[in-house]
Every structure is written in structure tokens, then in C-alpha cells.
Coordinates of C-alpha atoms (C1' of nucleotides) in Angstrom, one line a residue:
Chain W
M5 CA -40.3 -6.6 4.7
S6 CA -37.7 -4.3 6.3
D7 CA -38.0 -0.6 6.6
I8 CA -34.8 0.0 4.7
R9 CA -35.3 2.4 1.9
T10 CA -32.5 3.9 -0.2
R11 CA -32.7 6.1 -3.2
F12 CA -30.8 7.2 -6.2
A13 CA -31.6 10.8 -7.0
P14 CA -30.0 12.0 -10.3
S15 CA -30.6 15.2 -12.1
P16 CA -31.6 14.8 -15.7
T17 CA -28.7 16.5 -17.2
G18 CA -27.5 13.9 -19.7
Y19 CA -25.9 10.5 -19.7
M20 CA -25.3 8.4 -16.7
H21 CA -21.9 9.2 -15.2
L22 CA -19.9 6.2 -14.0
G23 CA -19.6 7.8 -10.6
G24 CA -23.3 8.1 -10.5
L25 CA -23.7 4.6 -11.6
R26 CA -21.6 3.4 -8.8
T27 CA -23.5 5.4 -6.2
A28 CA -26.7 3.9 -7.6
L29 CA -25.2 0.4 -7.5
Y30 CA -24.2 0.7 -3.8
A31 CA -27.5 2.2 -2.8
Y32 CA -29.2 -0.7 -4.7
L33 CA -27.0 -3.3 -3.1
F34 CA -27.5 -1.9 0.4
A35 CA -31.3 -2.0 0.1
K36 CA -31.6 -5.3 -1.6
Q37 CA -29.3 -7.1 0.7
R38 CA -31.5 -6.1 3.7
G39 CA -34.8 -6.8 2.0
G40 CA -35.4 -3.1 1.6
K41 CA -36.6 -0.9 -1.2
F42 CA -34.6 1.0 -3.8
I43 CA -36.2 4.1 -5.1
L44 CA -35.5 6.3 -8.1
R45 CA -36.2 10.0 -7.7
I46 CA -35.6 12.7 -10.4
E47 CA -34.2 15.9 -9.1
D48 CA -35.1 18.4 -11.7
T49 CA -35.7 21.6 -9.7
D50 CA -33.3 23.5 -11.8
Q51 CA -35.2 24.0 -15.0
E52 CA -32.3 25.7 -16.7
R53 CA -30.1 22.7 -16.6
E54 CA -32.8 20.3 -17.8
V55 CA -31.8 18.4 -20.9
P56 CA -34.7 17.1 -23.0
G57 CA -35.0 13.3 -23.0
A58 CA -32.6 12.9 -20.1
V59 CA -35.2 11.5 -17.8
E60 CA -36.0 8.7 -20.2
L61 CA -32.3 8.1 -20.6
I62 CA -32.0 7.6 -16.8
Y63 CA -34.8 5.0 -16.9
E64 CA -33.0 3.3 -19.8
D65 CA -29.6 3.3 -18.2
M66 CA -30.9 2.0 -14.9
H67 CA -32.7 -0.7 -16.8
K68 CA -29.6 -1.6 -18.8
A69 CA -27.5 -1.6 -15.7
G70 CA -29.9 -4.1 -14.1
L71 CA -30.6 -1.8 -11.2
D72 CA -34.3 -2.2 -11.0
Y73 CA -36.0 0.1 -8.6
D74 CA -39.1 -0.6 -6.6
E75 CA -40.5 2.8 -6.8
G76 CA -39.9 5.6 -9.3
P77 CA -41.6 7.9 -11.8
D78 CA -42.2 5.2 -14.4
V79 CA -43.0 2.4 -12.0
G80 CA -45.1 4.2 -9.4
G81 CA -45.2 3.7 -5.7
D82 CA -46.9 5.0 -2.6
Y83 CA -44.8 8.1 -2.1
G84 CA -45.0 9.7 -5.5
P85 CA -44.7 11.7 -7.5
Y86 CA -41.1 10.8 -7.9
I87 CA -40.2 13.8 -10.0
Q88 CA -39.5 16.9 -8.0
S89 CA -40.9 19.3 -10.5
R90 CA -44.3 17.5 -10.1
R91 CA -44.1 18.0 -6.4
K92 CA -43.5 21.7 -6.7
D93 CA -46.4 22.9 -4.6
L94 CA -45.6 20.8 -1.7
Y95 CA -42.4 22.5 -0.6
L96 CA -43.5 26.0 0.1
P97 CA -45.8 25.1 3.0
Y98 CA -42.9 23.3 4.7
A99 CA -40.7 26.4 4.1
M100 CA -43.4 28.6 5.6
Q101 CA -43.6 26.4 8.6
L102 CA -39.9 27.1 9.1
V103 CA -40.4 30.8 8.6
E104 CA -43.1 30.6 11.3
S105 CA -40.8 28.9 13.7
G106 CA -37.8 31.2 12.9
A107 CA -35.7 28.5 11.3
A108 CA -36.0 30.3 8.0
Y109 CA -36.9 33.7 6.7
P110 CA -37.9 35.5 3.5
C111 CA -35.1 37.4 1.7
F112 CA -35.8 40.2 -0.7
C113 CA -32.2 40.9 -1.8
T114 CA -31.9 40.6 -5.6
K115 CA -29.3 38.5 -7.3
E116 CA -27.7 41.7 -8.6
E117 CA -27.4 43.2 -5.1
L118 CA -26.0 39.9 -3.8
Q119 CA -23.5 39.7 -6.6
A120 CA -22.3 43.2 -6.0
R121 CA -21.8 42.5 -2.3
R122 CA -20.1 39.3 -3.1
D123 CA -17.7 40.9 -5.6
K124 CA -16.9 43.7 -3.2
A125 CA -16.0 41.1 -0.6
T126 CA -13.9 39.0 -2.8
A127 CA -12.1 42.2 -4.1
K128 CA -11.1 42.9 -0.6
G129 CA -10.0 39.3 -0.2
E130 CA -12.8 38.6 2.2
Q131 CA -14.9 35.6 2.7
W132 CA -18.4 36.1 1.4
K133 CA -21.3 34.9 3.4
Y134 CA -24.9 36.2 3.4
D135 CA -25.2 38.8 6.2
K136 CA -28.7 37.9 7.3
H137 CA -29.7 41.3 6.1
C138 CA -33.3 40.4 5.5
L139 CA -33.6 38.4 8.7
H140 CA -34.0 41.7 10.5
I141 CA -37.0 42.9 8.5
D142 CA -40.0 43.2 10.7
K143 CA -42.2 40.1 10.4
A144 CA -45.4 41.9 9.5
E145 CA -43.5 44.0 7.0
A146 CA -42.0 41.0 5.4
K147 CA -45.4 39.3 5.2
R148 CA -46.8 42.4 3.6
R149 CA -44.0 42.5 1.0
M150 CA -44.4 38.8 0.2
E151 CA -48.1 39.2 -0.3
S152 CA -47.6 42.3 -2.4
G153 CA -46.0 40.1 -5.0
E154 CA -42.4 41.4 -4.5
P155 CA -40.0 38.7 -5.5
Y156 CA -38.3 36.8 -2.6
V157 CA -36.5 33.7 -1.7
I158 CA -36.6 31.8 1.6
R159 CA -33.4 31.3 3.4
Q160 CA -32.4 28.9 6.1
N161 CA -31.6 30.7 9.3
I162 CA -28.5 29.1 10.6
P163 CA -27.6 29.8 14.2
E164 CA -24.6 32.1 14.7
T165 CA -23.1 29.9 17.3
G166 CA -22.7 26.2 18.1
V167 CA -22.0 23.3 15.8
A168 CA -23.9 21.3 13.4
S169 CA -23.0 17.6 12.9
F170 CA -24.0 14.2 11.8
E171 CA -22.8 10.6 11.9
D172 CA -21.8 9.1 8.6
L173 CA -21.7 5.4 8.1
L174 CA -18.4 5.6 6.3
Y175 CA -16.8 8.8 7.5
G176 CA -18.0 8.8 11.1
H177 CA -18.6 12.0 13.0
V178 CA -18.6 15.1 10.8
E179 CA -19.2 18.5 12.3
T180 CA -19.0 22.1 11.4
E181 CA -19.1 25.4 13.2
C182 CA -22.4 27.1 12.5
A183 CA -20.7 30.4 12.4
I184 CA -19.1 29.6 9.1
L185 CA -22.2 28.2 7.5
D186 CA -24.1 30.3 5.0
D187 CA -27.8 30.9 5.1
N188 CA -28.7 28.9 2.1
V189 CA -31.6 29.5 -0.2
L190 CA -34.4 27.0 0.5
I191 CA -37.0 28.2 -1.9
K192 CA -35.9 30.0 -5.1
Q193 CA -37.6 33.0 -6.6
D194 CA -39.4 30.8 -9.0
G195 CA -41.0 29.0 -6.1
L196 CA -39.1 25.8 -6.6
P197 CA -37.0 24.4 -3.9
T198 CA -33.2 24.1 -4.1
Y199 CA -31.6 20.8 -3.7
N200 CA -30.7 21.7 -0.2
F201 CA -34.3 21.9 0.8
A202 CA -36.0 19.4 -1.6
N203 CA -33.7 16.5 -0.6
V204 CA -34.6 16.9 3.0
I205 CA -38.3 17.2 2.4
D206 CA -38.4 14.3 -0.1
D207 CA -36.2 12.0 1.8
H208 CA -38.4 12.5 4.8
L209 CA -41.7 12.2 2.9
M210 CA -40.5 9.1 1.0
K211 CA -39.3 7.6 4.3
I212 CA -35.8 7.1 3.1
S213 CA -33.9 5.3 5.8
H214 CA -30.4 5.6 4.4
V215 CA -29.2 8.4 2.2
I216 CA -26.4 7.1 0.1
R217 CA -24.8 9.7 -2.2
G218 CA -21.5 11.3 -3.3
T219 CA -19.1 13.2 -1.0
E220 CA -20.0 16.4 -2.7
Y221 CA -22.8 16.6 -0.1
L222 CA -20.6 15.6 2.9
S223 CA -19.9 19.2 4.0
S224 CA -23.4 20.4 3.6
T225 CA -25.1 17.6 5.4
P226 CA -24.7 19.1 8.8
K227 CA -26.9 21.9 7.5
Y228 CA -29.5 19.4 6.4
N229 CA -29.6 18.0 9.9
L230 CA -30.3 21.5 11.2
L231 CA -33.4 21.4 9.0
Y232 CA -34.5 18.0 10.3
E233 CA -34.1 19.3 13.8
A234 CA -36.2 22.4 13.0
F235 CA -39.0 20.2 11.7
G236 CA -38.6 17.8 14.6
W237 CA -38.0 14.9 12.2
Q238 CA -35.7 12.0 12.6
P239 CA -32.8 12.4 10.2
P240 CA -31.9 9.4 8.0
T241 CA -28.7 7.5 8.3
Y242 CA -26.1 8.9 5.9
M243 CA -23.4 7.3 3.9
H244 CA -21.3 9.4 1.6
L245 CA -19.2 7.8 -1.2
P246 CA -15.9 9.1 -2.5
V247 CA -15.6 10.5 -6.0
V248 CA -14.5 8.5 -9.0
M249 CA -11.5 10.0 -10.5
K250 CA -10.0 10.1 -14.0
D251 CA -6.5 10.6 -12.6
A252 CA -4.9 11.8 -9.4
T253 CA -6.3 15.3 -9.7
R254 CA -9.3 15.2 -12.0
K255 CA -12.6 13.6 -11.4
L256 CA -14.3 11.6 -14.1
S257 CA -16.5 14.0 -16.1
K258 CA -18.3 13.9 -19.3
R259 CA -17.0 17.4 -20.1
H260 CA -13.5 16.1 -20.4
G261 CA -14.6 13.4 -22.8
D262 CA -14.6 10.6 -20.2
P263 CA -16.9 7.7 -21.1
T264 CA -20.4 7.4 -19.7
F265 CA -22.1 4.1 -19.0
E266 CA -23.8 4.4 -22.3
D267 CA -20.4 5.0 -24.1
L268 CA -18.9 1.9 -22.6
L269 CA -21.8 -0.1 -23.7
E270 CA -21.5 1.2 -27.2
Q271 CA -17.8 0.5 -27.3
G272 CA -18.4 -3.1 -26.7
Y273 CA -18.0 -3.5 -23.0
V274 CA -20.4 -5.9 -21.6
R275 CA -22.8 -4.9 -18.9
D276 CA -21.8 -7.4 -16.3
A277 CA -18.1 -6.6 -16.7
I278 CA -18.8 -2.9 -16.1
I279 CA -20.9 -3.5 -13.1
N280 CA -18.4 -6.0 -11.7
F281 CA -15.6 -3.5 -12.2
I282 CA -17.5 -0.5 -10.8
A283 CA -18.4 -2.5 -7.8
L284 CA -14.8 -3.1 -7.0
L285 CA -13.9 0.6 -7.5
G286 CA -14.1 1.7 -3.9
W287 CA -15.2 -1.5 -2.4
A288 CA -13.4 -4.7 -1.6
P289 CA -14.8 -8.1 -0.4
K290 CA -13.5 -9.8 2.6
D291 CA -11.6 -12.4 0.5
D292 CA -9.7 -12.4 -2.7
R293 CA -12.6 -13.0 -5.0
E294 CA -13.2 -10.6 -7.8
F295 CA -15.9 -12.0 -10.1
F296 CA -19.4 -11.1 -9.0
T297 CA -22.7 -11.0 -10.8
L298 CA -25.2 -8.5 -9.6
P299 CA -27.1 -11.0 -7.4
E300 CA -23.8 -12.2 -5.9
L301 CA -23.0 -8.6 -5.1
V302 CA -26.3 -8.3 -3.3
E303 CA -25.2 -11.3 -1.2
V304 CA -21.7 -10.2 -0.2
F305 CA -21.7 -6.4 -0.3
D306 CA -20.9 -4.9 3.1
T307 CA -20.2 -1.3 4.1
D308 CA -16.9 -2.0 5.9
G309 CA -15.3 -3.0 2.6
L310 CA -15.9 0.5 1.4
S311 CA -13.0 2.9 0.9
K312 CA -12.9 6.5 2.0
S313 CA -10.5 7.8 -0.6
P314 CA -11.3 8.6 -4.2
A315 CA -10.6 5.8 -6.7
I316 CA -9.1 6.3 -10.2
F317 CA -11.1 4.8 -13.0
N318 CA -8.6 2.4 -14.5
T319 CA -9.5 1.3 -18.0
D320 CA -6.8 -1.4 -18.1
K321 CA -8.6 -3.4 -15.4
L322 CA -12.0 -2.8 -17.0
R323 CA -10.6 -4.2 -20.3
W324 CA -9.3 -7.2 -18.5
F325 CA -12.7 -7.8 -16.8
N326 CA -14.4 -7.4 -20.1
S327 CA -12.1 -9.9 -21.9
E328 CA -12.8 -12.4 -19.1
Y329 CA -16.5 -11.9 -19.4
I330 CA -16.3 -12.3 -23.1
K331 CA -14.3 -15.5 -22.8
K332 CA -17.0 -16.8 -20.5
M333 CA -19.7 -16.0 -23.0
D334 CA -21.5 -18.9 -24.6
F335 CA -20.0 -19.3 -28.1
E336 CA -23.3 -18.7 -29.8
D337 CA -23.8 -15.5 -27.8
Y338 CA -20.3 -14.4 -28.8
L339 CA -21.0 -15.1 -32.5
K340 CA -24.2 -13.2 -32.3
T341 CA -22.6 -10.2 -30.6
A342 CA -19.6 -10.2 -32.7
T343 CA -21.4 -10.4 -36.0
P344 CA -22.3 -6.7 -36.4
W345 CA -18.7 -5.9 -35.6
F346 CA -17.4 -8.3 -38.2
D347 CA -19.8 -6.7 -40.6
K348 CA -18.2 -3.4 -40.1
A349 CA -15.1 -4.6 -41.8
L350 CA -16.1 -7.7 -43.7
Q351 CA -19.7 -7.2 -45.0
G352 CA -20.2 -9.1 -48.2
K353 CA -16.8 -10.7 -48.2
G354 CA -18.2 -14.2 -47.7
I355 CA -16.0 -14.9 -44.7
D356 CA -16.9 -17.9 -42.5
Y357 CA -18.0 -15.9 -39.4
R358 CA -18.4 -19.0 -37.3
R359 CA -14.8 -20.0 -37.8
L360 CA -13.7 -16.4 -37.4
A361 CA -15.6 -16.2 -34.2
E362 CA -13.8 -19.3 -32.9
L363 CA -10.5 -17.7 -33.6
M364 CA -11.6 -14.3 -32.1
H365 CA -13.5 -15.4 -29.1
G366 CA -10.5 -15.7 -26.8
R367 CA -8.8 -12.7 -28.3
T368 CA -11.5 -10.1 -27.9
E369 CA -11.0 -7.6 -25.1
V370 CA -13.6 -5.0 -26.3
F371 CA -15.9 -5.5 -29.3
S372 CA -15.0 -2.1 -30.7
Q373 CA -11.5 -3.4 -31.5
V374 CA -12.9 -6.3 -33.6
P375 CA -13.3 -4.6 -37.0
E376 CA -9.7 -3.4 -36.9
M377 CA -8.5 -6.9 -35.9
V378 CA -10.2 -8.6 -38.9
S379 CA -10.1 -5.9 -41.6
F380 CA -7.0 -7.5 -43.1
L381 CA -9.2 -10.2 -44.3
A382 CA -11.1 -7.8 -46.5
E383 CA -8.0 -6.0 -47.8
L384 CA -4.4 -6.9 -47.7
P385 CA -2.6 -4.0 -45.9
D386 CA 0.5 -2.4 -47.2
Y387 CA 3.5 -3.7 -45.4
Q388 CA 7.3 -3.3 -45.3
I389 CA 9.9 -5.8 -46.4
D390 CA 11.3 -6.3 -42.9
L391 CA 8.1 -8.0 -41.9
Y392 CA 9.7 -11.0 -43.6
S393 CA 12.7 -10.9 -41.3
H394 CA 12.0 -12.5 -38.0
K395 CA 14.8 -13.5 -35.7
K396 CA 12.9 -16.0 -33.7
M397 CA 11.4 -17.6 -36.7
K398 CA 14.7 -17.6 -38.4
T399 CA 13.4 -16.1 -41.6
D400 CA 14.6 -13.4 -43.9
P401 CA 13.4 -12.1 -47.3
A402 CA 15.5 -14.5 -49.3
L403 CA 14.3 -17.6 -47.5
S404 CA 10.8 -16.3 -47.5
L405 CA 10.8 -16.0 -51.3
T406 CA 11.9 -19.6 -51.7
V407 CA 9.3 -20.8 -49.2
L408 CA 6.5 -18.7 -50.7
K409 CA 7.1 -20.1 -54.2
L410 CA 6.9 -23.7 -53.0
A411 CA 4.0 -22.9 -50.7
L412 CA 2.1 -21.4 -53.6
T413 CA 2.6 -24.5 -55.7
R414 CA 1.4 -26.7 -52.9
A415 CA -1.6 -24.6 -52.0
A416 CA -2.6 -24.5 -55.7
A417 CA -2.4 -28.2 -55.9
L418 CA -4.7 -28.8 -52.9
Q419 CA -8.1 -30.2 -54.0
D420 CA -9.6 -29.9 -50.6
F421 CA -8.6 -26.5 -49.3
T422 CA -9.0 -27.1 -45.6
E423 CA -6.9 -25.9 -42.7
D424 CA -5.8 -29.4 -41.9
A425 CA -4.9 -30.3 -45.5
L426 CA -2.9 -27.1 -45.9
K427 CA -1.2 -27.5 -42.6
E428 CA -0.2 -31.0 -43.4
S429 CA 1.2 -30.0 -46.7
L430 CA 3.2 -27.1 -45.4
M431 CA 4.6 -29.1 -42.5
E432 CA 5.6 -31.6 -45.0
L433 CA 7.3 -28.9 -47.0
A434 CA 9.2 -27.8 -43.9
A435 CA 10.3 -31.4 -43.1
E436 CA 11.5 -32.1 -46.6
N437 CA 13.8 -29.0 -46.6
E438 CA 14.7 -29.3 -42.9
W439 CA 13.2 -26.0 -42.2
K440 CA 11.6 -25.2 -38.8
T441 CA 7.8 -25.0 -38.9
G442 CA 8.0 -21.3 -38.3
Q443 CA 10.3 -20.7 -41.3
V444 CA 7.5 -21.8 -43.5
M445 CA 4.5 -20.5 -41.5
W446 CA 5.8 -17.1 -40.8
P447 CA 6.3 -16.0 -44.4
V448 CA 3.0 -17.5 -45.4
R449 CA 1.2 -15.7 -42.7
V450 CA 2.9 -12.4 -43.5
A451 CA 2.0 -12.8 -47.2
L452 CA -1.6 -13.5 -46.4
S453 CA -2.1 -10.8 -43.8
G454 CA 0.6 -8.2 -44.1
L455 CA 0.6 -8.0 -40.3
P456 CA 3.0 -8.8 -37.5
S457 CA 0.2 -10.5 -35.6
T458 CA -3.2 -11.9 -36.5
P459 CA -6.0 -13.7 -34.8
G460 CA -5.0 -17.2 -36.0
G461 CA -2.0 -18.7 -37.8
A462 CA -1.1 -19.0 -41.4
T463 CA -3.4 -22.0 -42.2
E464 CA -6.4 -20.6 -40.3
I465 CA -6.1 -17.3 -42.2
A466 CA -5.7 -19.2 -45.5
Y467 CA -8.9 -21.0 -44.8
L468 CA -10.8 -17.8 -44.0
L469 CA -9.5 -16.1 -47.1
G470 CA -10.4 -19.1 -49.3
K471 CA -8.3 -20.7 -52.0
D472 CA -8.4 -18.0 -54.7
E473 CA -7.6 -15.1 -52.4
T474 CA -4.9 -17.2 -50.7
L475 CA -3.2 -17.9 -54.0
Q476 CA -3.5 -14.3 -55.0
R477 CA -1.9 -13.0 -51.8
L478 CA 0.9 -15.6 -52.0
A479 CA 1.6 -14.4 -55.5
I480 CA 1.6 -10.8 -54.4
G481 CA 4.1 -11.7 -51.7
I482 CA 6.4 -13.4 -54.2
N483 CA 6.2 -10.5 -56.5
F484 CA 7.0 -8.1 -53.6
L485 CA 10.0 -10.2 -52.6
E486 CA 11.4 -10.5 -56.1
Q487 CA 11.2 -6.8 -56.6
F488 CA 13.0 -6.3 -53.4
Q489 CA 15.7 -8.7 -54.4
S490 CA 16.3 -7.1 -57.8
M491 CA 16.4 -3.7 -56.3
R492 CA 19.1 -4.9 -53.9
Q493 CA 21.2 -6.4 -56.8
S494 CA 21.1 -3.3 -58.9
Chain G
rG10 C1' -8.4 32.0 1.1
rG11 C1' -12.0 29.4 4.7
rC12 C1' -14.5 24.8 6.0
rU13 C1' -14.9 19.4 5.5
rC14 C1' -12.7 15.0 4.1
rC15 C1' -8.8 11.7 2.4
rA16 C1' -3.5 9.5 2.1
rU17 C1' -0.3 1.3 1.5
rG18 C1' 3.3 -0.4 -5.4
rG19 C1' 1.8 2.9 -11.8
rU20 C1' -3.8 1.5 -10.8
rC21 C1' -7.7 -1.1 -7.7
rA22 C1' -6.6 -2.7 -2.9
rA23 C1' -6.0 -6.5 1.9
rG24 C1' -4.2 -5.1 6.6
rC25 C1' -7.7 -2.8 11.7
rG26 C1' -0.2 -2.6 17.5
rG27 C1' 4.1 -7.6 16.6
rU28 C1' 3.1 -10.1 9.1
rU29 C1' 8.8 -12.4 4.8
rA30 C1' 3.1 -5.9 4.1
rA31 C1' -2.0 -10.4 0.7
rG32 C1' -4.4 -10.6 -4.0
rA33 C1' -5.8 -8.5 -8.9
rC34 C1' -4.8 -5.3 -13.3
rG35 C1' -0.7 -3.3 -15.8
rU36 C1' 4.8 -3.9 -16.6
rC37 C1' 9.1 -7.3 -17.4
rG38 C1' 11.3 -12.4 -18.1
rC39 C1' 10.7 -17.6 -19.2
rC40 C1' 7.7 -21.8 -21.0
rC41 C1' 3.9 -23.3 -24.5
rU42 C1' 3.0 -22.1 -29.7
rC43 C1' 2.1 -22.0 -37.5
rU44 C1' 2.1 -15.2 -35.6
rC45 C1' -0.5 -12.7 -31.7
rA46 C1' -3.5 -13.5 -27.8
rA47 C1' -5.0 -17.0 -24.1
rG48 C1' -2.8 -20.4 -20.6
rG49 C1' 1.4 -21.9 -17.1
rC50 C1' 5.7 -20.3 -14.1
rG51 C1' 8.5 -16.4 -12.2
rA52 C1' 10.2 -11.1 -11.2
rA53 C1' 10.4 -6.0 -10.2
rA54 C1' 7.3 -2.4 -7.6
rU55 C1' 4.0 0.3 -1.9
rC56 C1' 3.3 2.0 3.9
rA57 C1' 4.2 10.7 1.6
rG58 C1' 7.6 13.3 5.5
rG59 C1' 8.4 14.7 10.6
rG60 C1' 7.2 14.4 15.6
rG61 C1' 4.9 11.8 19.6
rU62 C1' 2.2 7.4 22.4
rU63 C1' 4.1 2.3 23.1
rC64 C1' 8.5 -2.8 24.9
rG65 C1' 7.0 -2.4 19.6
rA66 C1' 4.0 1.4 14.8
rU67 C1' 1.7 0.7 8.0
rU68 C1' -1.9 0.4 12.0
rC69 C1' -3.3 5.3 17.5
rC70 C1' -2.5 11.0 18.2
rC71 C1' -0.4 15.8 16.3
rC72 C1' 2.0 18.7 12.6
rU73 C1' 3.7 19.3 7.6
rU74 C1' 3.0 18.1 2.6
rG75 C1' 0.0 16.4 -1.2
rG76 C1' -4.9 15.6 -3.1
rA77 C1' -10.3 15.9 -3.3
rG78 C1' -15.1 18.1 -2.1
rC79 C1' -17.8 22.3 -0.5
rU80 C1' -17.8 27.6 -0.4
rG81 C1' -24.5 29.2 -6.3
rC82 C1' -31.7 31.4 -6.3
rC83 C1' -26.5 23.7 -9.5
rA84 C1' -27.4 19.3 -7.9

RNA sequence: GGCUCCAUGGUCAAGCGGUUAAGACGUCGCCCUCUCAAGGCGAAAUCAGGGGUUCGAUUCCCCUUGGAGCUGCCA
């Protein structure tokens, strides 16, 4: 067993973001590929943002995504608890250790005072940064005030000179002047740590070897390394991942109505297609291959295929992946998955789902579009006369009327109302009158569906509709065309 | 504003000093076809701009421009 340990550390604030899912996926792949462990840790130190039920949702989404973790709140492990709020008492002693060594200090400034100073600075167009005001309080005095119960926070004491830096697996050397770094709060007034502190403590305690997370932490990571140094700990290897964008300037966010992993699943995207697509959003394999299952990704994933620039979440490509995955689905699976979607439009209509599924299998991009595609079977949509005119099929309303009348007679005469029998009969009709196949099939299909395109041709639709409904719709078509003709004459 | 990072077609991207600058999605055209898809074939479309370095820059360096992230007692 290798010592590689990666983690995914989401905050329980709602559904799984696609960007988060991708980060989790890469962290998972990285660990699994090297025989390491993948850990789930819940970062809920901000009680105000906590959304009820969100923690369970994370477990569920990870499970649905197939990203099984070796350690986590619900599966246990040797380094628990894996929920930060359950570890709350463990952070303060570490912070005090830093206070002792001078790498941190208590601060008694209130939020209001801070805000006032911040506002004043911004009003003057100045850059706000905490002025280390409380660093200069006498140590004994500070201790007395802390013990007296006066509210305080603990701040990181960042050196005023020098540089802080780290090596990123993707971005290389990143460094910042300490002089421009702010003295972050490590322990909040409520006694809970901030992310800035908790992530360092927990990653160390949980023996995380590789911290894989979004670029939003890239610029604060030098500060974290200062903390590792102050503790005398070995920092982990970092790898930051670019953001997933909605378009060139906006990142994907739930607030703007962009879909979450959960949403995509509900819309009828299949899990493997989503994972496959997400994997390729910011990473490319060495060759041209683009279909990968999760285990295959574990095999071939490599960090130098990673991209440094943000990628736009492109739904077209996802749809394509999805349709490919659907086509590859076993037919019985397809039928089973499609059935509830068929029901939405056709419940109780007595349609042969099996035959419908055969017709739809290769035409389904996303399951949510299925009801709309088949609803014409339940009810004939209103349509315009020009549907009967089709240049390529060489048809027009007049010819359509003739064809429909003859087709109705033939259909009515069929004892055995099968696709083959109907097709044979209609082809015969075309041949007898020296019409092209399309000149017969087009008007029939239009009369039966009222649509410019359908999943299946005229005879297939006729079969699904059944003899009675077929004859009825043919009659409606004839009636419609006759009315049109008499209107034109008058 | 400051700091950090990024920059190849519409999108995802390969490329890692010398290439006709891959491939995929999407778009368009043709074929196939009882419609539409699917499938087959083909096409259009990219190195942000300017300086260097070099015999030679998409590739290395700098600047500009554009974009992103951070700048919270949020993560």
C-alpha cells in the first residue's frame, strides 16, 4: 500500500457542483492509480452557511458518481472524525502553540471596528490590510484579556518581509511577497477554525500527501506553507485545478441556474457519460481516445495531460457523449430506463413500448427529451397545410389528398395490420401510380403525426398507433386537405 | 486598485524550436433513406497583439491586451 492519500473536502452548502465533481474525480483518480487512499472530509466550520441535509447529499452524490472513498464520515477510518465540526476542540491547542511561538497572536478588534477601518481605507482608495494592531499588545495583558472572557480571534502573524512560496504540481513555482499578505484569522470568535487553519491542521493530521483542489486556493497556499513551517511540519504536495466555466467570463454556478450533477442525472444524462465528459474537461489523454469508464480513467489518468486554463462546460459535447452511451446501452436497459419517460406522455395509451424503444434507442440524446418526441402518439398535434408540401419528396397538398384517400382504403382493407404488410401495400400503391416512395410515405407520415420529423417512418408510426387510430388520423388528414382545397377554390 | 494565475478554431484540445498546426463536439455540404436521427464521405474554421532570443518561433523571454482567482471571523 502506498502512502498516497488525497482528499475531497466539500462544504455542505447544497448540491454537488460540476467543478467540485471534477476536482473530486481527479483526486480520486490520482490516489487510486497509485494504490493510495481517497478520503472524504466535510468542511463545515461555517455554521451559518450550513444547509440541512447537505452532508447526506454529498455522500449520495459521491456514491452516484462512483467515487467511493476509503475514509470518510459515513465509512470511518483511522483519522476521524471526518467532519470538521466534530473536531472543533482540536484546533485551538494548535493555534495556541502558534501563539506561543509568535507565529500567531490573539486579536481583540471587533468586527465593527474592523469594518469601520476597512471602509475608511476603501473610501480613500487605499488597500485594506489588517494593521497588526493587536500584535503589539503585551503578552501577559493579552493572556489576561483572553482569560477574562473577552471575545477574541487568533490571527496568523505573517512576516513583514520576505516571500512565501510553494511548488504546485500543475502551476510550478508560485510565490508572493509576505508584505502584501494579510494576517488571516485562524480561529474565529466562536472558537471554530477558519478554512485557512482547519485545512492545514486536518491535512497534516490525516496524513494527506497530495492536496488536490480548485485554483481559488492557489494564491493563499503560500500562506498555508508558512503555517506548516511554523509547526515544523512537512507540507503536502499541492495540485490546483482550473475553474470550470459557464462561458468565457462566468464560472459555472448554481446561483445562475447552471446544472448540478444531480440536475444532470434527473434530466436523463447517464452517469458514465457525465464522468467521461467531466474527465475530459481539463484533461486530455496521450492519444486520441475519448471513451473511458471510471476504471479505465484510473489506468490512464496522468497529471501532464492536465490543462492550466479554465474550461467552458460545453453542453453540446455532453449531449453527444450521452447519446453515445445510450446507444451502447443494452436494449433491455434502454427499455427499462425509457419506460418512465414514455409514461410521461403515453401512459395508458396502449402503445407497444418495446417497438417504440427500438425506434427511439438510436435517437435518444437525453432522456428528458423523450416525452416530447413521442407525445404525438398520444395526441395528433395541430399542423399547417404546408407540411404537405415537400420539395424533396415531390409532394404538395393536391397529390397528398389523392394519396391519402387511396392509402386509407388500402389500410382499411388490411386484415393483418403489421408494418410489413402496410409497407408492402403502400409501396405497391406507389408503383401502380408511378409515384416515388416518398410521395406516398410523406403525406401518410404527416397525416399520422402532424410533424416534420418523427422517430420512425410512416408505417412504423402506423403500427404504433394501431389500425383504428391510423384510419382515424388518415381521415382527419383527408378532411383537412379537402377543406383547404375548397377554400382555395372559393 | 493590489497580488497570483492563464491565453492554439465557436467549444474541448494535441503540440513541448523546424509539422501541410492532430483529433473530437458543433456548423455546413454530399451519400444513404418511408420523415428525422444514426451511419459513411467531405468542407469551412485556431496559434490575441507587439517586441526580443534564435539560422528558424505556436513552442523560450519581456511588454501590451484580454480573462480568471484571491483580496471575509466563506470555503
